[in-house]
Amino acid sequence: MISRRALISRRALILGGAAAGAAALAAPSALGEGLPEAVDTLPPDAPQRHLSLVAAETEVPLLGAGKPATSRFCAYNTTPFLTLRAPQGTRLMVDFENRLPDPTTVHWHGIRGPYIFDGVAPITQPTVPPGGRFAYNVPLPDPGFYFFHPHCDETGQVGRGLVGLLFVEDPADRKLGFDLEHIIAVKDWRLDEAGRFLTMFTDEGASTAGSFGTVRAVNGSPIPPRVEAPAYGDVRVRTIVADATRVIDFGCDVDEAAVIACDGQATRPFLLNDAPDNVWRMGPAMRVDVHVRMPGPGQEVKIYDYRTAEPYLLTTLVAVDKGRKKTAFKPKALPVPKELPLPDIAGASHLDFLVQTSAGATAIAPPLPPDDPLAKALIESRCVGDKTFWAINRTSWGAGADLRLPPPLNVLKAGQSYVLSITNVTKHVHPMHLHGHVFKVLSSSKKKTLPQFLADTVIVEPNETVDIAFKAASGNWVFHCHILEHMDSGLMGWFRVA
Ligand code: C2O
Ligand code: CU
């Protein structure tokens, strides 16, 4: 049970406890005067779940049986795609331990909670050093499909497997009467023939569409799942792109398939056939829940990524006779939670953001001299790559020897609604993610048939402008591209909301 006030004093504790390094981290003036209020999103007496979470290296047979296993795989609790389930309204009390040889943090992607547990060094916490621990207090106010991952050397650690899934369950969901839930985690592996990991960050990849895996995989395996479901039954297919790089065009070979949630948030159901290009385009970090109606006995539903020249099979659903009769397909609508703070579009302030290459970026804050005692702590906790290729509004999150922590993109007012127009003037697709908020995707300058929906990550194509709206929550929140080499090479900024 942690009250709002206790959250703040906990922050003081964390900073005090980590001694000089942490104190130094609070020092860069770019962090601003004082700290925003860390606002809890559940009542202090909300039921708690305790979780011991350990990040460590392990060995996993990624190439399949009979092939050499991959060492230095990174996992939570030694389980690839560790999957947590918790009821809506509970609070996860996480005792996290870092047994990796490198610093890390845990970010709870898509969760609305106090920013001091958002896992972003250095603006919400210092990094957790090898052998270190950190207590995360993670309220789960909204049902949905979330995930968690490090926010430090993301390209390397996520690339080697460090991703967990988190389902926040609404008891009302059971009444929807799905016959089966099937999870698809799309994530490729960058391996050589001997099963060893290749370098995750390459200049060529980071400056273009990213470094792709050499082995495509679903749920960790190069062999796509084949699952049985009742003929004429209803399957909830829950898909996440957990890859560092790959963008997919999610689709299937039947007409009776409808999107019911985007990034875990309920949406008014729409047929995949009515989405732009009859597919749901998803970049890294994006999730989609699709209601698939099974065909008659013996028939199959094939779910594909249609983005590649040869469609890539993600899953086969096989219809087995359970004595069901065919009925008309009516997509199941999930309830939109009342607690979700929706933006007030009419009263919103408007902000424009350009996603660019770093050629046009300018240094705003002067770099720290390399012998400054802050420099080392800052480098370690910033967890970035060595090069800068990208920028937002001419500002890059500094990389390598460039020790600037950029000033915030904007200082926003807590409780005020904002419309962000995000324009991509680069040649590559960027899935843009805002921490700590669920936003509404209002419109796209290119995809006229795109429905409005709630999300935490949105694709912005080359020469496209996408408008999103949200009600700002107090905190320091990053806004970045979720192609991990892009974020590690400059495509990240932050908002200070106070
Ligand atoms: Cu999954 Cu900063 O994000
Ligand atoms: Cu990008």
Coordinates of C-alpha atoms and ligand atoms in Angstrom, one line a residue:
M1 CA 0.0 0.0 0.0
I2 CA 1.8 3.2 -1.1
S3 CA 0.1 6.5 -1.0
R4 CA 0.9 9.4 -3.2
R5 CA 3.0 11.0 -0.6
A6 CA 4.9 7.8 0.1
L7 CA 5.6 7.5 -3.6
I8 CA 7.4 10.8 -3.4
S9 CA 9.4 10.0 -0.4
R10 CA 10.2 6.7 -2.0
R11 CA 11.7 8.6 -4.8
A12 CA 13.8 10.5 -2.3
L13 CA 14.8 7.2 -0.8
I14 CA 15.9 5.7 -4.1
L15 CA 17.9 8.8 -5.0
G16 CA 19.4 9.0 -1.5
G17 CA 20.1 5.2 -1.4
A18 CA 22.0 5.1 -4.7
A19 CA 24.4 7.8 -3.3
A20 CA 26.7 9.9 -5.5
G21 CA 25.7 8.6 -8.9
A22 CA 22.0 9.2 -8.4
A23 CA 22.5 12.6 -6.8
A24 CA 24.6 13.5 -9.7
L25 CA 21.9 12.4 -12.1
A26 CA 19.4 14.7 -10.6
A27 CA 21.8 17.6 -11.3
P28 CA 21.6 18.3 -15.0
S29 CA 19.7 21.5 -15.2
A30 CA 17.8 20.1 -18.2
L31 CA 15.8 18.0 -15.8
G32 CA 14.4 21.3 -14.6
E33 CA 13.7 22.8 -11.2
G34 CA 12.2 20.4 -8.7
L35 CA 10.5 17.2 -9.8
P36 CA 7.0 16.7 -11.2
E37 CA 4.5 15.1 -8.8
A38 CA 4.4 11.3 -9.1
V39 CA 0.7 10.6 -9.3
D40 CA -0.7 7.2 -8.4
T41 CA -3.5 5.8 -10.6
L42 CA -5.0 3.4 -8.1
P43 CA -6.4 4.0 -4.6
P44 CA -3.7 3.3 -1.9
D45 CA -5.6 0.2 -0.6
A46 CA -5.8 -1.5 -4.0
P47 CA -5.1 -5.2 -3.8
Q48 CA -1.4 -6.1 -4.4
R49 CA 0.4 -8.8 -6.2
H50 CA 4.1 -9.5 -5.4
L51 CA 6.5 -10.5 -8.1
S52 CA 10.2 -11.4 -8.0
L53 CA 11.6 -10.5 -11.3
V54 CA 15.2 -11.4 -12.3
A55 CA 16.9 -10.4 -15.5
A56 CA 19.6 -12.8 -16.4
E57 CA 21.4 -14.5 -19.3
T58 CA 20.4 -18.0 -20.1
E59 CA 20.7 -20.6 -22.9
V60 CA 17.8 -21.2 -25.3
P61 CA 17.6 -23.5 -28.4
L62 CA 16.4 -20.7 -30.8
L63 CA 17.3 -22.6 -33.9
G64 CA 15.2 -25.5 -32.9
A65 CA 15.9 -29.1 -31.7
G66 CA 19.1 -30.7 -32.9
K67 CA 20.8 -27.3 -33.6
P68 CA 23.2 -25.5 -31.4
A69 CA 21.6 -23.6 -28.6
T70 CA 22.0 -19.8 -28.2
S71 CA 23.9 -18.6 -25.2
R72 CA 23.7 -15.1 -23.7
F73 CA 19.9 -15.1 -24.3
C74 CA 18.4 -12.4 -22.0
A75 CA 15.2 -13.4 -20.1
Y76 CA 13.1 -12.4 -17.2
N77 CA 12.9 -15.3 -14.7
T78 CA 14.8 -17.5 -17.3
T79 CA 11.6 -17.7 -19.4
P80 CA 11.5 -16.3 -22.9
F81 CA 8.4 -14.0 -23.2
L82 CA 7.6 -14.4 -19.5
T83 CA 3.8 -13.9 -19.4
L84 CA 2.1 -12.2 -16.5
R85 CA -1.6 -12.0 -15.8
A86 CA -3.2 -9.8 -13.2
P87 CA -6.7 -8.5 -12.6
Q88 CA -7.5 -4.9 -13.4
G89 CA -7.3 -2.7 -10.4
T90 CA -4.4 -4.6 -8.7
R91 CA -1.0 -3.2 -8.0
L92 CA 2.1 -5.2 -9.0
M93 CA 4.8 -4.9 -6.3
V94 CA 7.9 -5.9 -8.2
D95 CA 11.2 -6.8 -6.6
F96 CA 13.5 -6.5 -9.5
E97 CA 17.1 -7.9 -9.5
N98 CA 19.6 -7.3 -12.3
R99 CA 21.8 -10.4 -12.8
L100 CA 22.9 -9.2 -16.3
P101 CA 26.5 -8.2 -16.8
D102 CA 25.2 -4.7 -17.8
P103 CA 23.1 -1.9 -16.3
T104 CA 19.4 -2.2 -17.1
T105 CA 15.9 -0.9 -16.0
V106 CA 12.3 -2.2 -16.5
H107 CA 9.8 -0.1 -18.4
W108 CA 6.1 -1.0 -18.2
H109 CA 5.0 -0.2 -21.7
G110 CA 1.6 1.3 -22.0
I111 CA 0.8 1.3 -18.3
R112 CA -0.5 4.6 -16.8
G113 CA 1.3 4.8 -13.5
P114 CA 3.6 7.1 -11.5
Y115 CA 6.5 8.2 -13.7
I116 CA 9.1 7.4 -11.0
F117 CA 8.4 3.7 -11.8
D118 CA 8.5 4.1 -15.6
G119 CA 12.0 2.7 -15.9
V120 CA 13.7 5.4 -18.0
A121 CA 17.2 6.5 -17.0
P122 CA 18.0 9.2 -16.2
I123 CA 14.7 11.0 -16.2
T124 CA 12.7 8.7 -13.9
Q125 CA 15.4 6.6 -12.1
P126 CA 19.1 5.8 -12.2
T127 CA 20.0 2.5 -14.0
V128 CA 20.1 -0.7 -11.9
P129 CA 23.7 -1.8 -12.0
P130 CA 24.7 -5.5 -12.3
G131 CA 23.8 -7.1 -9.0
G132 CA 21.5 -4.2 -8.1
R133 CA 17.8 -4.2 -7.2
F134 CA 14.9 -1.9 -7.7
A135 CA 11.4 -1.9 -6.3
Y136 CA 8.8 -1.1 -8.9
N137 CA 5.3 -0.2 -7.8
V138 CA 3.1 -0.8 -10.9
P139 CA -0.6 0.1 -10.6
L140 CA -2.8 -1.6 -13.3
P141 CA -5.7 0.8 -13.7
D142 CA -6.8 -0.3 -17.2
P143 CA -7.5 -3.7 -18.7
G144 CA -5.5 -4.6 -21.8
F145 CA -2.4 -6.2 -23.4
Y146 CA 0.9 -4.6 -22.2
F147 CA 4.5 -5.6 -22.1
F148 CA 7.7 -4.8 -20.3
H149 CA 11.3 -4.5 -21.4
P150 CA 14.5 -2.7 -20.5
H151 CA 14.9 1.0 -21.3
C152 CA 18.7 0.8 -21.4
D153 CA 20.7 -0.6 -24.3
E154 CA 17.3 -1.6 -25.6
T155 CA 18.7 -2.7 -29.0
G156 CA 21.1 -5.1 -27.4
Q157 CA 19.0 -6.4 -24.5
V158 CA 15.6 -6.7 -26.2
G159 CA 17.4 -8.0 -29.3
R160 CA 18.7 -10.8 -27.2
G161 CA 15.2 -11.6 -25.9
L162 CA 14.5 -9.4 -22.8
V163 CA 10.7 -8.9 -23.2
G164 CA 7.8 -10.0 -21.0
L165 CA 4.1 -9.8 -21.7
L166 CA 1.5 -8.5 -19.3
F167 CA -2.2 -9.1 -19.6
V168 CA -4.4 -7.0 -17.3
E169 CA -7.7 -8.8 -17.2
D170 CA -11.2 -7.4 -16.9
P171 CA -13.5 -10.0 -15.3
A172 CA -16.2 -8.9 -17.8
D173 CA -14.0 -10.3 -20.6
R174 CA -15.0 -13.8 -19.6
K175 CA -18.6 -13.0 -20.4
L176 CA -17.6 -12.3 -24.0
G177 CA -17.4 -16.1 -24.5
F178 CA -14.3 -16.6 -26.6
D179 CA -13.6 -20.3 -27.1
L180 CA -9.8 -19.8 -27.3
E181 CA -7.2 -17.1 -26.7
H182 CA -4.2 -17.4 -28.9
I183 CA -1.1 -15.2 -28.4
I184 CA 1.3 -14.4 -31.2
A185 CA 4.6 -12.7 -30.3
V186 CA 6.4 -11.7 -33.4
K187 CA 10.2 -11.5 -32.9
D188 CA 13.0 -12.5 -35.1
W189 CA 16.5 -13.5 -34.0
R190 CA 19.8 -12.1 -35.3
L191 CA 21.9 -15.3 -35.3
D192 CA 24.8 -16.8 -37.2
E193 CA 24.7 -20.5 -38.3
A194 CA 26.2 -21.6 -35.0
G195 CA 23.3 -20.0 -33.1
R196 CA 25.4 -17.1 -31.8
F197 CA 23.9 -13.6 -31.6
L198 CA 25.1 -11.2 -34.2
T199 CA 25.6 -7.5 -33.4
M200 CA 22.2 -5.9 -32.8
F201 CA 23.2 -2.3 -33.6
T202 CA 24.7 -1.6 -37.0
D203 CA 25.2 1.9 -38.5
E204 CA 23.6 0.7 -41.7
G205 CA 20.5 -0.6 -39.9
A206 CA 20.2 2.3 -37.4
S207 CA 20.4 4.9 -40.2
T208 CA 17.8 3.1 -42.4
A209 CA 14.9 0.7 -41.5
G210 CA 16.8 -1.2 -38.8
S211 CA 18.9 -4.4 -38.6
F212 CA 16.6 -7.3 -39.3
G213 CA 16.8 -10.7 -37.8
T214 CA 18.3 -13.6 -39.8
V215 CA 15.7 -16.1 -38.4
R216 CA 12.0 -15.2 -38.4
A217 CA 10.1 -16.6 -35.4
V218 CA 6.7 -16.6 -33.7
N219 CA 6.6 -17.1 -29.9
G220 CA 10.4 -17.7 -30.1
S221 CA 10.3 -20.6 -32.6
P222 CA 11.0 -20.6 -36.3
I223 CA 8.0 -23.0 -36.8
P224 CA 4.7 -21.0 -36.7
P225 CA 2.1 -22.4 -34.3
R226 CA -0.8 -24.6 -35.5
V227 CA -3.7 -24.6 -33.1
E228 CA -7.1 -26.3 -33.0
A229 CA -10.3 -24.3 -32.3
P230 CA -14.0 -25.3 -32.4
A231 CA -15.5 -25.0 -35.9
Y232 CA -17.8 -21.9 -36.1
G233 CA -16.2 -20.9 -32.7
D234 CA -14.7 -17.6 -31.7
V235 CA -11.0 -17.0 -31.2
R236 CA -9.3 -14.0 -29.7
V237 CA -5.9 -13.6 -31.4
R238 CA -3.7 -11.3 -29.4
T239 CA -0.6 -10.3 -31.4
I240 CA 2.4 -8.2 -30.4
V241 CA 5.4 -7.1 -32.5
A242 CA 8.1 -7.6 -29.9
D243 CA 10.8 -7.3 -32.5
A244 CA 13.3 -4.4 -32.4
T245 CA 12.8 -3.6 -36.1
R246 CA 10.2 -5.4 -38.1
V247 CA 7.0 -3.8 -39.2
I248 CA 4.2 -6.3 -40.2
D249 CA 1.0 -6.1 -42.1
F250 CA -1.3 -8.3 -39.9
G251 CA -4.0 -10.0 -41.9
C252 CA -5.7 -13.4 -42.4
D253 CA -7.4 -15.4 -45.2
V254 CA -11.0 -15.2 -43.9
D255 CA -13.4 -12.3 -44.0
E256 CA -14.8 -12.9 -40.6
A257 CA -12.0 -11.2 -38.6
A258 CA -12.4 -7.9 -36.7
V259 CA -10.0 -5.7 -34.8
I260 CA -11.4 -5.3 -31.2
A261 CA -8.5 -3.7 -29.4
C262 CA -5.4 -1.7 -30.4
D263 CA -2.4 -1.7 -28.0
G264 CA -4.7 -3.5 -25.6
Q265 CA -7.3 -0.7 -25.6
A266 CA -10.9 -1.5 -26.6
T267 CA -11.9 -0.1 -29.9
R268 CA -15.2 -0.1 -31.8
P269 CA -14.8 -3.3 -33.7
F270 CA -14.0 -3.0 -37.4
L271 CA -13.3 -5.7 -40.0
L272 CA -9.7 -6.2 -41.0
N273 CA -11.1 -6.0 -44.5
D274 CA -12.2 -2.4 -43.8
A275 CA -8.7 -1.3 -42.5
P276 CA -6.4 0.5 -44.9
D277 CA -5.1 -2.1 -47.4
N278 CA -7.1 -4.8 -45.6
V279 CA -4.4 -5.3 -43.0
W280 CA -3.4 -3.9 -39.7
R281 CA 0.0 -2.4 -40.0
M282 CA 2.0 -2.8 -36.8
G283 CA 5.5 -1.6 -35.9
P284 CA 7.6 -2.7 -32.9
A285 CA 5.7 -2.5 -29.6
M286 CA 2.3 -2.4 -31.2
R287 CA -0.4 -4.9 -30.1
V288 CA -3.7 -5.9 -31.7
D289 CA -6.6 -8.1 -30.5
V290 CA -8.5 -9.7 -33.4
H291 CA -11.8 -11.6 -33.1
V292 CA -11.6 -14.5 -35.7
R293 CA -14.7 -16.5 -36.4
M294 CA -13.7 -20.1 -37.2
P295 CA -14.9 -21.7 -40.5
G296 CA -16.5 -25.2 -40.8
P297 CA -15.0 -28.5 -39.6
G298 CA -11.6 -29.4 -41.2
Q299 CA -11.1 -25.9 -42.6
E300 CA -8.2 -23.6 -41.6
V301 CA -7.6 -19.9 -41.0
K302 CA -4.2 -18.7 -41.9
I303 CA -2.8 -15.6 -40.2
Y304 CA -0.1 -13.8 -42.2
D305 CA 2.3 -11.0 -42.2
Y306 CA 1.5 -9.7 -45.7
R307 CA 4.2 -7.0 -45.7
T308 CA 6.9 -9.3 -47.1
A309 CA 6.9 -10.2 -50.8
E310 CA 6.0 -13.8 -49.8
P311 CA 3.4 -13.6 -47.0
Y312 CA 4.9 -15.0 -43.8
L313 CA 2.7 -17.4 -41.9
L314 CA 2.2 -16.4 -38.3
T315 CA -0.3 -19.1 -37.2
T316 CA -2.7 -21.7 -38.6
L317 CA -6.0 -22.1 -36.7
V318 CA -7.6 -25.5 -37.5
A319 CA -11.4 -25.9 -37.1
V320 CA -12.4 -29.1 -35.3
D321 CA -16.0 -30.3 -35.1
K322 CA -17.5 -29.7 -31.6
G323 CA -21.1 -29.9 -32.7
R324 CA -21.4 -26.1 -33.2
K325 CA -23.8 -24.6 -35.7
K326 CA -22.9 -21.8 -38.0
T327 CA -24.3 -18.4 -36.8
A328 CA -24.0 -14.9 -38.2
F329 CA -20.7 -13.2 -37.3
K330 CA -21.0 -10.3 -34.9
P331 CA -17.6 -9.0 -33.6
K332 CA -17.5 -8.9 -29.8
A333 CA -17.1 -5.3 -28.5
L334 CA -14.9 -4.9 -25.4
P335 CA -16.1 -2.4 -22.8
V336 CA -14.1 0.9 -22.8
P337 CA -13.0 1.4 -19.2
K338 CA -14.6 4.4 -17.5
E339 CA -11.4 5.3 -15.7
L340 CA -9.5 6.1 -18.9
P341 CA -8.8 9.9 -19.0
L342 CA -9.9 10.8 -22.5
P343 CA -8.7 14.0 -24.2
D344 CA -10.9 17.1 -24.5
I345 CA -10.3 17.7 -28.2
A346 CA -12.2 21.0 -28.4
G347 CA -10.1 22.5 -25.5
A348 CA -6.8 21.0 -26.6
S349 CA -3.6 22.9 -27.3
H350 CA -1.9 22.1 -30.6
L351 CA 1.8 21.0 -31.0
D352 CA 3.7 20.1 -34.1
F353 CA 6.5 17.6 -34.3
L354 CA 8.8 16.8 -37.2
V355 CA 10.5 13.4 -37.3
Q356 CA 13.7 14.0 -39.2
T357 CA 17.2 12.7 -39.8
S358 CA 19.8 14.3 -37.5
A359 CA 21.5 16.2 -40.4
G360 CA 19.2 19.1 -39.5
A361 CA 19.5 18.7 -35.7
T362 CA 21.2 21.3 -33.6
A363 CA 22.8 21.1 -30.2
I364 CA 20.8 23.2 -27.8
A365 CA 22.4 22.4 -24.5
P366 CA 26.2 22.5 -24.4
P367 CA 27.9 19.1 -23.9
L368 CA 29.5 18.3 -20.5
P369 CA 33.3 18.3 -20.5
P370 CA 34.4 14.6 -20.5
D371 CA 36.3 15.0 -17.2
D372 CA 33.1 16.2 -15.5
P373 CA 32.2 13.7 -12.7
L374 CA 28.6 13.8 -14.1
A375 CA 29.8 12.5 -17.4
K376 CA 30.3 8.9 -16.6
A377 CA 27.1 8.5 -14.6
L378 CA 25.2 10.2 -17.4
I379 CA 26.7 8.0 -20.1
E380 CA 25.9 4.8 -18.2
S381 CA 22.4 5.9 -17.3
R382 CA 21.5 7.2 -20.7
C383 CA 21.9 3.8 -22.2
V384 CA 22.2 5.0 -25.8
G385 CA 24.2 3.9 -28.9
D386 CA 27.3 5.6 -30.2
K387 CA 25.9 7.5 -33.2
T388 CA 23.1 10.0 -33.9
F389 CA 21.1 9.6 -37.0
W390 CA 17.6 10.9 -36.1
A391 CA 15.9 13.9 -34.4
I392 CA 12.6 15.3 -33.3
N393 CA 12.1 19.0 -34.0
R394 CA 15.9 19.3 -34.7
T395 CA 16.8 17.8 -31.3
S396 CA 18.5 14.5 -30.9
W397 CA 18.7 12.5 -27.8
G398 CA 22.5 12.6 -27.6
A399 CA 24.5 9.5 -28.3
G400 CA 28.0 8.2 -27.7
A401 CA 30.4 10.9 -26.7
D402 CA 27.7 13.5 -26.9
L403 CA 26.8 14.0 -23.3
R404 CA 23.8 16.3 -23.6
L405 CA 20.6 15.4 -22.0
P406 CA 18.4 17.4 -24.3
P407 CA 15.9 19.9 -22.8
P408 CA 12.3 18.7 -22.8
L409 CA 10.5 18.9 -26.2
N410 CA 7.8 20.9 -24.4
V411 CA 6.7 21.6 -20.8
L412 CA 3.1 20.6 -20.6
K413 CA 0.4 21.3 -18.1
A414 CA -1.0 18.3 -16.1
G415 CA -4.7 17.8 -16.9
Q416 CA -4.5 19.9 -20.1
S417 CA -5.4 18.1 -23.4
Y418 CA -3.0 18.3 -26.3
V419 CA -3.2 17.4 -30.0
L420 CA 0.2 16.4 -31.4
S421 CA 0.6 16.5 -35.2
I422 CA 3.5 14.2 -36.0
T423 CA 5.0 14.6 -39.4
N424 CA 7.6 12.1 -40.8
V425 CA 9.9 13.8 -43.3
T426 CA 12.3 10.8 -43.5
K427 CA 12.3 7.9 -45.9
H428 CA 11.5 5.3 -43.2
V429 CA 8.5 4.2 -41.2
H430 CA 8.5 5.3 -37.5
P431 CA 6.2 3.7 -34.8
M432 CA 6.1 6.6 -32.3
H433 CA 5.4 5.8 -28.6
L434 CA 4.5 8.1 -25.8
H435 CA 5.1 6.8 -22.2
G436 CA 2.6 6.9 -19.4
H437 CA -0.5 7.8 -21.6
V438 CA -3.2 6.2 -23.7
F439 CA -3.8 8.6 -26.6
K440 CA -6.4 8.8 -29.3
V441 CA -5.3 8.5 -32.9
L442 CA -7.4 11.2 -34.6
S443 CA -6.4 11.1 -38.2
S444 CA -3.8 10.5 -40.8
S445 CA -3.0 12.7 -43.8
K446 CA -2.6 9.5 -45.9
K447 CA -4.9 6.8 -44.7
K448 CA -8.3 8.4 -45.1
T449 CA -10.2 5.2 -44.0
L450 CA -8.3 4.9 -40.7
P451 CA -10.8 4.7 -37.9
Q452 CA -10.1 6.6 -34.7
F453 CA -8.7 4.4 -31.9
L454 CA -6.9 4.5 -28.6
A455 CA -3.3 3.4 -28.5
D456 CA 0.1 4.1 -27.0
T457 CA 2.2 3.6 -30.2
V458 CA 1.3 4.8 -33.7
I459 CA 2.9 4.3 -37.1
V460 CA 3.9 7.4 -39.0
E461 CA 4.8 6.6 -42.6
P462 CA 7.1 8.7 -44.8
N463 CA 5.5 12.0 -45.8
E464 CA 2.5 11.3 -43.5
T465 CA 1.1 13.5 -40.7
V466 CA -0.7 11.7 -37.9
D467 CA -2.6 13.6 -35.3
I468 CA -2.9 12.1 -31.8
A469 CA -4.6 13.6 -28.7
F470 CA -4.1 13.0 -25.0
K471 CA -4.7 14.4 -21.6
A472 CA -1.3 15.1 -20.0
A473 CA -0.4 13.3 -16.8
S474 CA 2.2 14.7 -14.4
G475 CA 5.7 13.4 -14.9
N476 CA 8.8 13.2 -17.1
W477 CA 7.7 11.1 -20.1
V478 CA 9.7 10.0 -23.1
F479 CA 8.3 10.1 -26.7
H480 CA 10.3 8.0 -29.1
C481 CA 10.4 5.7 -32.1
H482 CA 10.1 2.1 -31.1
I483 CA 12.4 0.8 -33.8
L484 CA 15.1 0.4 -31.2
E485 CA 18.1 1.3 -33.2
H486 CA 16.3 4.6 -34.1
M487 CA 15.6 5.4 -30.5
D488 CA 19.2 4.5 -29.6
S489 CA 20.5 6.8 -32.3
G490 CA 18.6 10.0 -31.5
L491 CA 14.9 9.5 -32.2
M492 CA 13.7 10.2 -28.7
G493 CA 12.6 13.3 -26.8
W494 CA 10.8 13.9 -23.5
F495 CA 8.0 15.9 -22.1
R496 CA 7.9 17.4 -18.7
V497 CA 4.4 17.6 -17.4
A498 CA 3.8 19.6 -14.2
Ligands
C2O1 CU1 8.2 0.1 -25.1 CU2 10.0 3.6 -24.3 O1 9.1 1.9 -24.7
CU2 CU 12.0 5.1 -36.2

